[in-house]
Amino acid sequence: MDAPFVRIPVECLSQVFRKHQKTVTKELTSVADDVDALTAGSTDEGQGGPPAAQTPQTSQEILARLEAIEERLRALREVVKESSEEEQRYVSYVGTRLELVARNSTASNDDGGGGGGGGGGGGGLSDGRDENSRPVKEAQERLTRAVGESLLRHGLFETAAVLSAEAGLDGLLDTDVYTRSRFVSERLRQRDCSPALVWCRDHASRLRRIESPIEFKVRLRQFLVLVQADRKADALAHAIEHLSPCIGQHSREVQLAMASLALTPEQIAAAVEAGTAADAA
């Protein structure tokens, strides 16, 4: 139980770092390119040569470009600040959980080494342990965490929050993971695949490693949503870009999806509802 207990916030920290690293790198590269273009344009004009394509012609235009770059850098600074706060939160979660695991491990070793002499005592619990002993408290803590995780898994977020506050489980429950999962599920029910695709992008490396078909299924769902909305041209373009590369592994699913282009939106809705009911069963 301790392995996933520690691994989940570590994975969340890694995902947050990679996501913001890509964003910051991309934006800084774009800003550097804009600055280089301005510098090149100024150099060309200073040497009497023709200005580069799309290079500002006047000082006002140059000033406007510089102000735009400054605004982008300010926005990027806010992104970095938010990223740092989010990363620090997960670092705190990891530290709290590692500390708890180390404390429980030390207490268990101490109890195991010195517990032989008191086994014959008659007081306390049936196994000779007092209810305030470290192993009993550890078992109670694990049980409380398991109850909290079960509440989150079943979507009872308010009850889980009350339990977390009363039992001191701050940083010990994976609330962020379950909250995001619930949001993605709700949006899928509303025929919005965008959050699910963002989730797939954030977990792309792991999904590839375990050869998961989740992203394909979401893309397939998005195709059916477009067909059902009678946007068949967009659906066909979507299929060419996202479904055709998967024909080798999912040929039957792709063929059935393409057949839906010949159906009415009402027939598509009935088929999607039937498939959803079958999956739920």
CSV table of C-alpha atoms in Angstrom, one decimal:
chain,number,residue,atom,x,y,z
A,1,MET,CA,0.0,0.0,0.0
A,2,ASP,CA,3.0,2.3,0.7
A,3,ALA,CA,4.3,2.1,-2.9
A,4,PRO,CA,1.3,3.8,-4.7
A,5,PHE,CA,0.9,6.0,-1.6
A,6,VAL,CA,4.2,7.7,-2.4
A,7,ARG,CA,4.4,7.1,-6.1
A,8,ILE,CA,1.2,9.0,-7.1
A,9,PRO,CA,2.3,12.5,-5.9
A,10,VAL,CA,5.7,11.9,-7.4
A,11,GLU,CA,4.1,11.1,-10.8
A,12,CYS,CA,1.9,14.2,-10.4
A,13,LEU,CA,5.0,16.3,-9.7
A,14,SER,CA,6.8,14.9,-12.8
A,15,GLN,CA,3.8,15.6,-15.0
A,16,VAL,CA,3.4,19.2,-13.8
A,17,PHE,CA,7.2,19.8,-14.3
A,18,ARG,CA,7.2,18.4,-17.8
A,19,LYS,CA,4.0,20.3,-18.8
A,20,HIS,CA,5.3,23.7,-17.7
A,21,GLN,CA,8.8,23.0,-19.0
A,22,LYS,CA,7.4,22.5,-22.5
A,23,THR,CA,5.3,25.7,-22.2
A,24,VAL,CA,8.1,27.9,-20.9
A,25,THR,CA,10.6,26.5,-23.4
A,26,LYS,CA,8.2,27.1,-26.3
A,27,GLU,CA,7.3,30.6,-25.3
A,28,LEU,CA,10.9,31.6,-24.6
A,29,THR,CA,12.0,30.3,-28.0
A,30,SER,CA,9.2,32.3,-29.7
A,31,VAL,CA,10.2,35.5,-27.8
A,32,ALA,CA,13.8,35.0,-28.7
A,33,ASP,CA,12.8,34.6,-32.4
A,34,ASP,CA,10.9,37.9,-32.2
A,35,VAL,CA,13.8,39.7,-30.6
A,36,ASP,CA,16.1,38.3,-33.3
A,37,ALA,CA,13.8,39.5,-36.0
A,38,LEU,CA,13.7,43.0,-34.5
A,39,THR,CA,17.5,43.1,-34.2
A,40,ALA,CA,18.0,41.8,-37.8
A,41,GLY,CA,15.6,44.4,-39.1
A,42,SER,CA,17.3,47.2,-37.3
A,43,THR,CA,20.7,46.0,-38.6
A,44,ASP,CA,19.5,45.8,-42.2
A,45,GLU,CA,18.0,49.3,-42.0
A,46,GLY,CA,21.2,50.7,-40.4
A,47,GLN,CA,23.3,49.3,-43.2
A,48,GLY,CA,21.0,50.8,-45.8
A,49,GLY,CA,19.7,47.4,-47.0
A,50,PRO,CA,16.0,46.6,-47.6
A,51,PRO,CA,14.1,45.7,-44.4
A,52,ALA,CA,13.4,42.0,-43.8
A,53,ALA,CA,10.0,40.6,-44.6
A,54,GLN,CA,7.4,41.5,-41.9
A,55,THR,CA,10.0,43.7,-40.1
A,56,PRO,CA,8.5,46.9,-38.5
A,57,GLN,CA,9.1,49.9,-40.6
A,58,THR,CA,8.7,52.7,-38.0
A,59,SER,CA,9.8,53.3,-34.4
A,60,GLN,CA,6.2,53.1,-33.3
A,61,GLU,CA,5.8,49.7,-34.8
A,62,ILE,CA,9.0,48.6,-33.1
A,63,LEU,CA,7.8,50.0,-29.8
A,64,ALA,CA,4.5,48.1,-30.2
A,65,ARG,CA,6.3,44.9,-30.9
A,66,LEU,CA,8.5,45.4,-27.8
A,67,GLU,CA,5.5,46.1,-25.6
A,68,ALA,CA,3.9,42.9,-26.9
A,69,ILE,CA,7.0,40.9,-26.1
A,70,GLU,CA,7.0,42.5,-22.6
A,71,GLU,CA,3.4,41.5,-22.1
A,72,ARG,CA,4.2,37.9,-23.1
A,73,LEU,CA,7.1,37.8,-20.7
A,74,ARG,CA,4.8,39.1,-17.9
A,75,ALA,CA,2.3,36.4,-18.7
A,76,LEU,CA,5.1,33.8,-18.8
A,77,ARG,CA,6.3,35.0,-15.4
A,78,GLU,CA,2.8,34.3,-14.0
A,79,VAL,CA,2.8,30.8,-15.5
A,80,VAL,CA,6.2,30.1,-13.9
A,81,LYS,CA,4.9,31.4,-10.6
A,82,GLU,CA,1.8,29.1,-10.7
A,83,SER,CA,4.0,26.2,-11.8
A,84,SER,CA,6.3,26.8,-8.9
A,85,GLU,CA,3.4,26.8,-6.4
A,86,GLU,CA,1.9,23.7,-7.8
A,87,GLU,CA,5.3,21.9,-7.8
A,88,GLN,CA,5.9,23.0,-4.3
A,89,ARG,CA,2.5,21.6,-3.2
A,90,TYR,CA,3.4,18.2,-4.6
A,91,VAL,CA,6.8,18.3,-3.1
A,92,SER,CA,5.2,18.9,0.2
A,93,TYR,CA,2.8,15.9,-0.3
A,94,VAL,CA,5.8,13.7,-1.1
A,95,GLY,CA,7.7,14.8,2.0
A,96,THR,CA,4.7,14.3,4.2
A,97,ARG,CA,4.1,10.8,2.9
A,98,LEU,CA,7.7,9.8,3.0
A,99,GLU,CA,7.9,11.0,6.6
A,100,LEU,CA,4.8,9.0,7.5
A,101,VAL,CA,6.1,5.8,5.9
A,102,ALA,CA,9.5,6.2,7.6
A,103,ARG,CA,7.9,6.8,11.0
A,104,ASN,CA,5.6,3.8,10.7
A,105,SER,CA,8.5,1.6,9.5
A,106,THR,CA,10.7,2.6,12.4
A,107,ALA,CA,7.9,2.1,14.9
A,108,SER,CA,7.1,-1.4,13.4
A,109,ASN,CA,10.7,-2.4,13.7
A,110,ASP,CA,10.9,-1.2,17.3
A,111,ASP,CA,7.8,-3.1,18.2
A,112,GLY,CA,8.9,-6.2,16.4
A,113,GLY,CA,12.2,-6.2,18.2
A,114,GLY,CA,10.9,-5.7,21.7
A,115,GLY,CA,7.4,-7.3,21.7
A,116,GLY,CA,8.3,-10.8,22.8
A,117,GLY,CA,8.4,-10.1,26.5
A,118,GLY,CA,5.0,-8.7,26.9
A,119,GLY,CA,3.0,-11.2,24.9
A,120,GLY,CA,1.7,-13.0,27.9
A,121,GLY,CA,0.0,-9.9,29.5
A,122,GLY,CA,-3.8,-10.1,29.7
A,123,GLY,CA,-4.8,-6.4,29.4
A,124,GLY,CA,-5.8,-4.5,26.2
A,125,LEU,CA,-6.7,-6.1,22.9
A,126,SER,CA,-7.1,-9.8,22.3
A,127,ASP,CA,-3.6,-10.0,20.8
A,128,GLY,CA,-2.0,-8.4,23.8
A,129,ARG,CA,-1.6,-4.9,22.1
A,130,ASP,CA,-2.9,-1.8,23.7
A,131,GLU,CA,-5.2,0.2,21.5
A,132,ASN,CA,-2.8,3.2,21.8
A,133,SER,CA,0.2,1.2,20.7
A,134,ARG,CA,2.0,2.4,17.5
A,135,PRO,CA,1.0,-0.7,15.3
A,136,VAL,CA,-2.7,-0.2,16.2
A,137,LYS,CA,-2.5,3.5,15.5
A,138,GLU,CA,-0.8,2.8,12.2
A,139,ALA,CA,-3.6,0.3,11.2
A,140,GLN,CA,-6.2,2.9,12.1
A,141,GLU,CA,-4.4,5.5,10.0
A,142,ARG,CA,-4.3,3.2,7.0
A,143,LEU,CA,-8.0,2.3,7.5
A,144,THR,CA,-8.9,6.0,7.6
A,145,ARG,CA,-6.9,6.7,4.4
A,146,ALA,CA,-8.5,3.7,2.7
A,147,VAL,CA,-12.0,5.1,3.6
A,148,GLY,CA,-11.0,8.5,2.3
A,149,GLU,CA,-9.8,7.0,-1.0
A,150,SER,CA,-13.0,5.0,-1.3
A,151,LEU,CA,-15.1,8.2,-0.8
A,152,LEU,CA,-13.1,10.0,-3.5
A,153,ARG,CA,-13.4,7.0,-5.8
A,154,HIS,CA,-17.2,7.1,-5.5
A,155,GLY,CA,-17.4,10.9,-6.1
A,156,LEU,CA,-18.2,11.8,-2.5
A,157,PHE,CA,-15.8,14.7,-2.4
A,158,GLU,CA,-17.5,16.7,0.3
A,159,THR,CA,-17.6,13.8,2.7
A,160,ALA,CA,-13.9,13.0,1.9
A,161,ALA,CA,-13.0,16.7,2.7
A,162,VAL,CA,-14.8,16.5,6.1
A,163,LEU,CA,-13.0,13.2,6.9
A,164,SER,CA,-9.6,14.7,5.8
A,165,ALA,CA,-10.1,17.8,8.0
A,166,GLU,CA,-11.2,15.8,11.1
A,167,ALA,CA,-8.6,13.0,10.7
A,168,GLY,CA,-5.7,15.3,9.6
A,169,LEU,CA,-5.3,13.7,6.2
A,170,ASP,CA,-4.2,16.9,4.4
A,171,GLY,CA,-1.7,15.8,1.7
A,172,LEU,CA,-2.4,12.1,2.3
A,173,LEU,CA,-5.4,11.7,-0.1
A,174,ASP,CA,-5.1,11.9,-3.9
A,175,THR,CA,-7.9,14.4,-4.1
A,176,ASP,CA,-6.5,16.2,-7.2
A,177,VAL,CA,-6.4,12.9,-9.2
A,178,TYR,CA,-10.0,12.0,-8.4
A,179,THR,CA,-11.2,15.6,-9.0
A,180,ARG,CA,-9.7,15.7,-12.4
A,181,SER,CA,-11.0,12.3,-13.3
A,182,ARG,CA,-14.5,13.3,-12.3
A,183,PHE,CA,-14.3,16.5,-14.4
A,184,VAL,CA,-13.1,14.5,-17.5
A,185,SER,CA,-15.9,12.0,-17.1
A,186,GLU,CA,-18.5,14.7,-16.7
A,187,ARG,CA,-17.3,16.5,-19.8
A,188,LEU,CA,-17.3,13.2,-21.8
A,189,ARG,CA,-20.9,12.7,-20.8
A,190,GLN,CA,-21.6,16.2,-22.2
A,191,ARG,CA,-19.8,15.2,-25.5
A,192,ASP,CA,-16.8,17.3,-24.8
A,193,CYS,CA,-13.6,15.3,-25.5
A,194,SER,CA,-11.1,18.1,-25.0
A,195,PRO,CA,-10.4,17.5,-21.3
A,196,ALA,CA,-9.9,13.8,-21.9
A,197,LEU,CA,-7.5,14.5,-24.8
A,198,VAL,CA,-5.5,16.9,-22.5
A,199,TRP,CA,-5.4,14.1,-19.9
A,200,CYS,CA,-4.1,11.7,-22.6
A,201,ARG,CA,-1.4,14.2,-23.6
A,202,ASP,CA,-0.3,14.7,-20.0
A,203,HIS,CA,0.0,10.9,-19.6
A,204,ALA,CA,1.2,10.2,-23.2
A,205,SER,CA,4.5,8.5,-22.2
A,206,ARG,CA,2.9,6.1,-19.8
A,207,LEU,CA,0.0,5.3,-22.1
A,208,ARG,CA,2.5,4.4,-24.8
A,209,ARG,CA,4.5,2.3,-22.4
A,210,ILE,CA,1.5,0.2,-21.4
A,211,GLU,CA,0.1,0.2,-25.0
A,212,SER,CA,-3.2,1.7,-23.7
A,213,PRO,CA,-6.0,2.3,-26.3
A,214,ILE,CA,-7.5,5.1,-24.2
A,215,GLU,CA,-6.5,7.9,-26.6
A,216,PHE,CA,-7.8,6.1,-29.6
A,217,LYS,CA,-11.1,5.5,-27.8
A,218,VAL,CA,-11.4,9.2,-27.0
A,219,ARG,CA,-10.5,10.1,-30.6
A,220,LEU,CA,-13.2,7.7,-31.8
A,221,ARG,CA,-15.7,9.2,-29.4
A,222,GLN,CA,-14.8,12.7,-30.8
A,223,PHE,CA,-15.4,11.4,-34.3
A,224,LEU,CA,-18.8,10.1,-33.4
A,225,VAL,CA,-19.7,13.4,-31.7
A,226,LEU,CA,-18.9,15.3,-34.9
A,227,VAL,CA,-20.9,12.9,-37.0
A,228,GLN,CA,-23.8,13.2,-34.6
A,229,ALA,CA,-23.6,17.0,-34.9
A,230,ASP,CA,-23.9,16.6,-38.7
A,231,ARG,CA,-20.4,17.9,-39.1
A,232,LYS,CA,-19.4,15.1,-41.4
A,233,ALA,CA,-16.7,17.1,-43.3
A,234,ASP,CA,-15.0,17.8,-39.9
A,235,ALA,CA,-15.5,14.2,-38.9
A,236,LEU,CA,-13.8,13.0,-42.0
A,237,ALA,CA,-10.8,15.3,-41.5
A,238,HIS,CA,-10.6,14.2,-37.9
A,239,ALA,CA,-10.6,10.5,-39.0
A,240,ILE,CA,-7.8,11.1,-41.6
A,241,GLU,CA,-5.6,12.8,-39.0
A,242,HIS,CA,-6.3,10.7,-35.9
A,243,LEU,CA,-8.0,7.4,-36.8
A,244,SER,CA,-6.2,6.3,-40.0
A,245,PRO,CA,-2.9,5.8,-38.2
A,246,CYS,CA,-4.6,3.3,-35.9
A,247,ILE,CA,-6.1,1.1,-38.6
A,248,GLY,CA,-3.5,-1.5,-38.1
A,249,GLN,CA,-4.5,-2.1,-34.5
A,250,HIS,CA,-8.1,-1.1,-34.6
A,251,SER,CA,-9.3,-1.8,-38.1
A,252,ARG,CA,-12.8,-3.1,-37.1
A,253,GLU,CA,-13.5,-0.1,-34.9
A,254,VAL,CA,-12.3,2.4,-37.6
A,255,GLN,CA,-14.5,0.6,-40.2
A,256,LEU,CA,-17.6,0.7,-38.0
A,257,ALA,CA,-16.9,4.4,-37.3
A,258,MET,CA,-16.6,5.3,-40.9
A,259,ALA,CA,-19.9,3.4,-41.6
A,260,SER,CA,-21.6,5.9,-39.3
A,261,LEU,CA,-21.1,8.6,-42.0
A,262,ALA,CA,-24.0,6.9,-43.7
A,263,LEU,CA,-26.3,7.1,-40.7
A,264,THR,CA,-28.5,9.9,-39.4
A,265,PRO,CA,-27.7,11.8,-36.2
A,266,GLU,CA,-30.5,10.1,-34.5
A,267,GLN,CA,-29.2,6.7,-35.4
A,268,ILE,CA,-25.7,7.7,-34.2
A,269,ALA,CA,-27.2,8.8,-30.9
A,270,ALA,CA,-28.9,5.5,-30.4
A,271,ALA,CA,-25.8,3.5,-31.2
A,272,VAL,CA,-23.6,5.6,-28.8
A,273,GLU,CA,-26.1,5.2,-26.0
A,274,ALA,CA,-26.2,1.4,-26.6
A,275,GLY,CA,-22.4,1.2,-26.6
A,276,THR,CA,-22.2,3.3,-23.4
A,277,ALA,CA,-24.7,1.0,-21.7
A,278,ALA,CA,-22.8,-2.1,-22.9
A,279,ASP,CA,-19.5,-0.7,-21.5
A,280,ALA,CA,-21.1,0.1,-18.2
A,281,ALA,CA,-22.5,-3.4,-17.9
